[in-house]
Short mmCIF file of C-alpha atoms in Angstrom, two decimals:
data_model
loop_
_atom_site.label_atom_id
_atom_site.label_comp_id
_atom_site.label_asym_id
_atom_site.label_seq_id
_atom_site.Cartn_x
_atom_site.Cartn_y
_atom_site.Cartn_z
CA UNK A 314 -9.17 11.29 52.04
CA UNK A 315 -10.91 13.41 54.68
CA UNK A 316 -14.66 13.63 54.07
CA UNK A 317 -17.34 15.52 55.98
CA UNK A 318 -21.08 14.89 55.61
CA UNK A 319 -23.48 17.69 56.54
CA UNK A 320 -26.99 16.37 57.10
CA UNK A 321 -30.31 17.89 58.26
CA UNK A 322 -32.11 15.91 60.98
CA UNK A 323 -29.11 13.69 61.61
CA UNK A 324 -30.42 12.02 64.79
CA UNK A 325 -33.86 11.12 63.45
CA UNK A 326 -33.85 7.35 62.64
CA UNK A 327 -36.96 7.77 60.47
CA UNK A 328 -35.26 10.43 58.33
CA UNK A 329 -34.17 8.56 55.20
CA UNK A 330 -31.65 11.26 54.30
CA UNK A 331 -29.88 10.86 57.64
CA UNK A 332 -29.96 7.06 57.41
CA UNK A 333 -28.52 7.16 53.88
CA UNK A 334 -25.79 9.64 54.83
CA UNK A 335 -24.67 7.44 57.73
CA UNK A 336 -24.58 4.37 55.47
CA UNK A 337 -22.50 6.23 52.89
CA UNK A 338 -20.14 7.50 55.58
CA UNK A 339 -19.72 3.99 57.01
CA UNK A 340 -18.97 2.63 53.54
CA UNK A 341 -16.39 5.36 52.92
CA UNK A 342 -14.76 4.64 56.28
CA UNK A 343 -14.45 0.95 55.36
CA UNK A 344 -12.65 2.06 52.20
CA UNK A 345 -9.98 3.74 54.32
CA UNK A 346 -11.21 7.33 54.38
CA UNK A 347 -11.32 9.60 57.41
CA UNK A 348 -15.03 10.46 57.63
CA UNK A 349 -17.16 12.62 59.92
CA UNK A 350 -20.92 13.27 59.92
CA UNK A 351 -22.47 16.39 61.46
CA UNK A 352 -25.91 17.96 61.60
CA UNK A 353 -26.42 21.13 59.57
CA UNK A 354 -27.20 22.97 62.82
CA UNK A 355 -23.71 22.29 64.18
CA UNK A 356 -21.72 22.70 60.95
CA UNK A 357 -18.96 25.30 61.04
CA UNK A 358 -16.73 25.92 58.06
CA UNK A 359 -13.47 24.00 57.96
CA UNK A 360 -10.83 23.79 55.25
CA UNK A 361 -9.26 20.61 56.66
CA UNK A 362 -11.47 18.29 54.56
CA UNK A 363 -10.91 17.18 50.99
CA UNK A 364 -14.66 16.83 50.33
CA UNK A 365 -17.73 18.15 52.10
CA UNK A 366 -21.01 16.46 51.19
CA UNK A 367 -24.15 18.54 51.78
CA UNK A 368 -27.30 16.44 51.80
CA UNK A 369 -30.84 17.50 50.77
CA UNK A 370 -32.10 20.70 49.09
CA UNK A 371 -34.35 23.74 49.57
CA UNK A 372 -33.72 24.06 53.31
CA UNK A 373 -32.11 27.33 54.48
CA UNK A 374 -29.58 25.41 56.58
CA UNK A 375 -28.41 23.33 53.61
CA UNK A 376 -28.05 26.45 51.46
CA UNK A 377 -25.99 28.10 54.20
CA UNK A 378 -23.82 24.98 54.49
CA UNK A 379 -23.14 24.99 50.74
CA UNK A 380 -22.22 28.68 50.85
CA UNK A 381 -19.82 28.07 53.74
CA UNK A 382 -18.08 25.32 51.76
CA UNK A 383 -17.77 27.45 48.63
CA UNK A 384 -16.16 30.26 50.62
CA UNK A 385 -13.36 27.93 51.68
CA UNK A 386 -10.28 27.17 49.64
CA UNK A 387 -9.62 23.46 49.42
CA UNK A 388 -12.69 21.27 50.09
CA UNK A 389 -14.73 20.12 47.12
CA UNK A 390 -18.51 20.56 47.46
CA UNK A 391 -20.52 17.40 46.76
CA UNK A 392 -24.33 17.68 46.63
CA UNK A 393 -26.71 14.78 47.25
CA UNK A 394 -30.32 15.88 46.58
CA UNK A 395 -31.97 12.67 47.88
CA UNK A 396 -34.86 12.96 45.43
CA UNK A 397 -35.63 16.57 46.32
CA UNK A 398 -35.87 17.38 42.59
CA UNK A 399 -38.69 14.89 42.11
CA UNK A 400 -41.47 16.87 40.35
CA UNK A 401 -43.95 15.76 43.03
CA UNK A 402 -41.72 17.18 45.77
CA UNK A 403 -41.00 20.33 43.79
CA UNK A 404 -44.73 20.99 43.38
CA UNK A 405 -45.24 20.75 47.13
CA UNK A 406 -44.88 24.37 48.36
CA UNK A 407 -43.64 25.27 44.87
CA UNK A 408 -44.07 29.01 45.40
CA UNK A 409 -41.87 28.84 48.48
CA UNK A 410 -39.21 27.01 46.48
CA UNK A 411 -39.50 29.19 43.36
CA UNK A 412 -37.24 31.99 44.69
CA UNK A 413 -34.61 29.36 45.56
CA UNK A 414 -34.44 27.81 42.07
CA UNK A 415 -31.67 30.10 40.75
CA UNK A 416 -29.72 29.67 44.01
CA UNK A 417 -29.92 25.87 43.83
CA UNK A 418 -29.00 25.91 40.12
CA UNK A 419 -25.95 28.10 40.89
CA UNK A 420 -24.88 25.84 43.78
CA UNK A 421 -25.16 22.78 41.53
CA UNK A 422 -22.93 24.47 38.94
CA UNK A 423 -20.38 25.26 41.64
CA UNK A 424 -20.40 21.69 43.01
CA UNK A 425 -17.63 19.25 42.09
CA UNK A 426 -20.24 16.57 41.50
CA UNK A 427 -23.80 15.55 42.33
CA UNK A 428 -24.65 12.11 43.74
CA UNK A 429 -27.96 10.46 42.79
CA UNK A 430 -29.71 7.26 43.84
CA UNK A 431 -31.72 6.05 40.83
CA UNK A 432 -32.59 6.59 37.15
CA UNK A 433 -35.34 9.16 37.56
CA UNK A 434 -33.17 11.30 39.79
CA UNK A 435 -30.40 11.20 37.16
CA UNK A 436 -32.88 12.57 34.63
CA UNK A 437 -34.17 15.30 36.96
CA UNK A 438 -30.64 16.48 37.66
CA UNK A 439 -29.59 16.32 34.00
CA UNK A 440 -32.68 18.38 33.12
CA UNK A 441 -31.25 21.30 35.07
CA UNK A 442 -28.35 21.44 32.62
CA UNK A 443 -25.77 22.44 35.24
CA UNK A 444 -22.81 20.82 33.50
CA UNK A 445 -21.81 19.15 36.76
CA UNK A 446 -20.82 15.48 36.86
CA UNK A 447 -23.57 13.14 38.11
CA UNK A 448 -22.39 10.15 40.14
CA UNK A 449 -24.63 7.19 40.99
CA UNK A 450 -24.28 5.59 44.40
CA UNK A 451 -24.62 1.81 44.41
CA UNK A 452 -24.68 1.61 48.19
CA UNK A 453 -28.28 0.51 48.57
CA UNK A 454 -28.35 -2.47 46.22
CA UNK A 455 -30.93 -5.23 46.00
CA UNK A 456 -32.46 -7.23 48.84
CA UNK A 457 -32.93 -10.99 48.87
CA UNK A 458 -36.32 -11.16 50.59
CA UNK A 459 -37.05 -14.09 52.90
CA UNK A 460 -40.35 -13.85 54.85
CA UNK A 461 -39.83 -14.07 58.58
CA UNK A 462 -41.27 -17.16 60.33
CA UNK A 463 -44.71 -16.74 61.86
CA UNK A 464 -45.65 -13.82 59.62
CA UNK A 465 -49.32 -12.82 60.07
CA UNK A 466 -51.42 -10.20 58.31
CA UNK A 467 -52.86 -7.93 61.02
CA UNK A 468 -49.98 -5.87 62.46
CA UNK A 469 -49.24 -2.99 60.09
CA UNK A 470 -46.45 -0.47 60.54
CA UNK A 471 -45.86 2.98 59.03
CA UNK A 472 -42.40 4.55 59.38
CA UNK A 473 -41.74 8.03 58.05
CA UNK A 474 -42.33 11.71 58.52
CA UNK A 475 -45.93 12.64 59.30
CA UNK A 476 -46.24 14.64 56.11
CA UNK A 477 -48.79 14.63 53.24
CA UNK A 478 -46.10 13.42 50.82
CA UNK A 479 -45.72 10.23 52.87
CA UNK A 480 -49.44 9.40 52.73
CA UNK A 481 -50.13 8.70 56.39
CA UNK A 482 -53.32 10.78 56.08
CA UNK A 483 -54.46 8.50 53.24
CA UNK A 484 -53.73 5.45 55.39
CA UNK A 485 -55.76 6.75 58.36
CA UNK A 486 -58.63 7.69 56.03
CA UNK A 487 -58.57 4.17 54.54
CA UNK A 488 -58.75 2.56 57.98
CA UNK A 489 -61.64 4.83 58.96
CA UNK A 490 -63.51 3.99 55.75
CA UNK A 491 -63.05 0.24 56.31
CA UNK A 492 -64.29 0.50 59.88
CA UNK A 493 -67.36 2.46 58.85
CA UNK A 494 -68.20 -0.15 56.19
CA UNK A 495 -67.54 -3.08 58.56
CA UNK A 496 -64.67 -4.35 56.39
CA UNK A 497 -61.75 -3.67 58.73
CA UNK A 498 -60.18 -7.06 59.55
CA UNK A 499 -60.69 -8.24 63.11
CA UNK A 500 -57.58 -7.66 65.22
CA UNK A 501 -56.09 -5.10 62.83
CA UNK A 502 -53.53 -2.74 64.41
CA UNK A 503 -51.49 0.08 62.87
CA UNK A 504 -48.40 1.51 64.55
CA UNK A 505 -47.13 4.88 63.33
CA UNK A 506 -43.50 5.91 63.86
CA UNK A 507 -42.18 9.24 62.70
CA UNK A 508 -41.48 12.87 63.30
CA UNK A 509 -44.46 15.23 63.46
CA UNK A 510 -44.64 17.81 60.68
CA UNK A 511 -46.34 21.06 61.64
CA UNK A 512 -49.03 19.57 63.88
CA UNK A 513 -50.08 16.76 61.55
CA UNK A 514 -49.82 14.21 64.37
CA UNK A 515 -52.27 16.20 66.52
CA UNK A 516 -54.83 16.26 63.70
CA UNK A 517 -54.41 12.56 62.98
CA UNK A 518 -54.60 11.55 66.64
CA UNK A 519 -57.83 13.54 66.97
CA UNK A 520 -59.29 11.69 63.97
CA UNK A 521 -58.20 8.33 65.41
CA UNK A 522 -59.72 9.09 68.83
CA UNK A 523 -62.94 10.49 67.35
CA UNK A 524 -63.51 7.37 65.24
CA UNK A 525 -62.10 4.78 67.64
CA UNK A 526 -59.51 3.51 65.16
CA UNK A 527 -56.92 0.84 66.11
CA UNK A 528 -53.93 3.11 65.59
CA UNK A 529 -51.11 4.02 67.97
CA UNK A 530 -48.57 6.79 67.49
CA UNK A 531 -45.05 6.34 68.86
CA UNK A 532 -43.62 9.58 67.47
CA UNK A 533 -39.85 9.94 67.16
CA UNK A 534 -38.09 6.86 68.51
CA UNK A 535 -34.57 5.53 68.83
CA UNK A 536 -33.15 3.28 66.11
CA UNK A 537 -33.44 0.21 68.38
CA UNK A 538 -37.16 0.84 68.90
CA UNK A 539 -37.74 1.33 65.19
CA UNK A 540 -35.98 -1.95 64.39
CA UNK A 541 -37.90 -3.81 67.11
CA UNK A 542 -41.27 -2.59 65.84
CA UNK A 543 -40.29 -3.33 62.26
CA UNK A 544 -39.18 -6.88 63.08
CA UNK A 545 -42.50 -7.55 64.89
CA UNK A 546 -44.74 -6.23 62.11
CA UNK A 547 -46.66 -8.30 59.56
CA UNK A 548 -46.55 -5.55 56.93
CA UNK A 549 -44.79 -2.25 56.44
CA UNK A 550 -47.04 0.15 54.57
CA UNK A 551 -45.71 3.30 52.91
CA UNK A 552 -48.42 4.98 50.78
CA UNK A 553 -45.97 7.60 49.56
CA UNK A 554 -46.17 10.18 46.80
CA UNK A 555 -42.41 10.63 46.53
CA UNK A 556 -39.28 8.67 47.51
CA UNK A 557 -35.80 8.99 46.09
CA UNK A 558 -35.11 5.37 47.03
CA UNK A 559 -37.14 4.30 50.08
CA UNK A 560 -34.58 3.06 52.62
CA UNK A 561 -37.33 2.09 55.06
CA UNK A 562 -38.57 -0.40 52.43
CA UNK A 563 -35.11 -1.95 52.22
CA UNK A 564 -34.82 -2.13 56.02
CA UNK A 565 -38.17 -3.89 56.29
CA UNK A 566 -37.44 -6.43 53.55
CA UNK A 567 -34.07 -7.24 55.13
CA UNK A 568 -35.96 -8.19 58.31
CA UNK A 569 -38.28 -10.49 56.34
CA UNK A 570 -41.30 -8.19 56.58
CA UNK A 571 -43.19 -7.59 53.30
CA UNK A 572 -44.02 -4.07 52.16
CA UNK A 573 -46.98 -2.31 50.58
CA UNK A 574 -45.92 0.84 48.73
CA UNK A 575 -46.73 2.85 45.63
CA UNK A 576 -45.38 4.18 42.36
CA UNK A 577 -44.10 7.10 44.41
CA UNK A 578 -41.26 4.72 45.30
CA UNK A 579 -40.38 3.69 41.75
CA UNK A 580 -37.25 1.77 42.62
CA UNK A 581 -39.28 -1.00 44.27
CA UNK A 582 -41.54 -1.92 41.36
CA UNK A 583 -41.33 -5.64 40.70
CA UNK A 584 -39.11 -6.37 43.70
CA UNK A 585 -39.68 -9.53 45.76
CA UNK A 586 -41.73 -8.94 48.89
CA UNK A 587 -43.23 -5.66 47.64
CA UNK A 588 -46.90 -5.06 46.82
CA UNK A 589 -46.81 -2.10 44.47
CA UNK A 590 -49.75 0.28 43.89
CA UNK A 591 -49.40 1.48 40.32
CA UNK A 592 -51.28 4.65 39.38
CA UNK A 593 -51.38 5.84 42.99
CA UNK A 594 -49.50 9.12 42.49
CA UNK A 595 -51.74 10.25 39.62
CA UNK A 596 -54.96 9.23 41.43
CA UNK A 597 -57.30 11.47 43.42
CA UNK A 598 -57.22 11.41 47.23
CA UNK A 599 -60.39 9.31 47.38
CA UNK A 600 -59.01 6.82 44.87
CA UNK A 601 -55.79 6.54 46.88
CA UNK A 602 -57.87 5.82 49.98
CA UNK A 603 -59.67 3.03 48.09
CA UNK A 604 -56.43 1.54 46.77
CA UNK A 605 -54.81 1.48 50.21
CA UNK A 606 -58.01 0.12 51.78
CA UNK A 607 -58.01 -2.84 49.41
CA UNK A 608 -54.57 -3.85 50.66
CA UNK A 609 -55.41 -3.28 54.32
CA UNK A 610 -58.44 -5.56 54.18
CA UNK A 611 -56.51 -8.26 52.35
CA UNK A 612 -58.30 -8.67 49.03
CA UNK A 613 -55.36 -10.65 47.72
CA UNK A 614 -55.57 -13.41 50.34
CA UNK A 615 -55.68 -16.84 48.78
CA UNK A 616 -58.93 -18.77 48.76
CA UNK A 617 -59.26 -22.18 50.33
CA UNK A 618 -62.04 -24.70 49.81
CA UNK A 619 -63.54 -25.70 53.13
CA UNK A 620 -66.46 -28.14 53.11
CA UNK A 621 -67.10 -27.49 49.44
CA UNK A 622 -67.29 -23.73 49.96
CA UNK A 623 -64.72 -21.11 49.13
CA UNK A 624 -63.52 -19.05 52.03
CA UNK A 625 -61.02 -16.26 52.02
CA UNK A 626 -58.14 -17.09 54.30
CA UNK A 627 -57.29 -14.13 56.51
#
């Protein structure tokens, strides 16, 4: 079978949609299919494929790609929303998305099938009542977590888009609060990797510089750099409001690096190696800052008796 994947932000290694699409394509190739992956910006209609998968929703380029496929005779249109129907994501810029609702609903009805990643996404899709088959991908699977040797507790890493939904602003606010109260652990360092979203990096870097916070921004990096930073970290922290799956969590756990995340990444509740902040999504901004701060300063470190006194091991 000839399959084409059309993906926004294909070359961004911190874009979970692109990472997932490449994994799916690689898996399909191993199964004997002829598979290509292109960015939405370079997609031109072609009837030579049996299936064309269009990844993500709401973006003008993905809508155009779907329309191009439907105008062809031959290829089947397969949609993969990647969690874009999550109510939290839908509420973000809802009034910009509202005019697109009937278009997306119509495109779903015209699709041969829709591919989801987890239970909640199945329910969101089914709630649209499109009558289109929903297929679950089992590509991501479980991770057998084994902590890497020499793991510390000071080097934190954030990987993701610099966007309010990902919570990097909450993380910076938590670090600032801990520093102001004198509770920031000595030697703490946060590294931030990810694509800037509409000037958010500039605002965050200004806050970091103004308050003298131990944070460095690497911006968009190559996959090899992302993997190197991830393998060297003591913790990956993803204070997210919405994930369809959270591939960056899986990548970190596979490298033996534990993860702090939230109930915005529901798949990872109860998984080995994951500290899970329940109630985070429903909390206020200030409460989120407090919850993240508790994990940054290491409240959960085990106590040791030294000379008859209890000390918190850090």
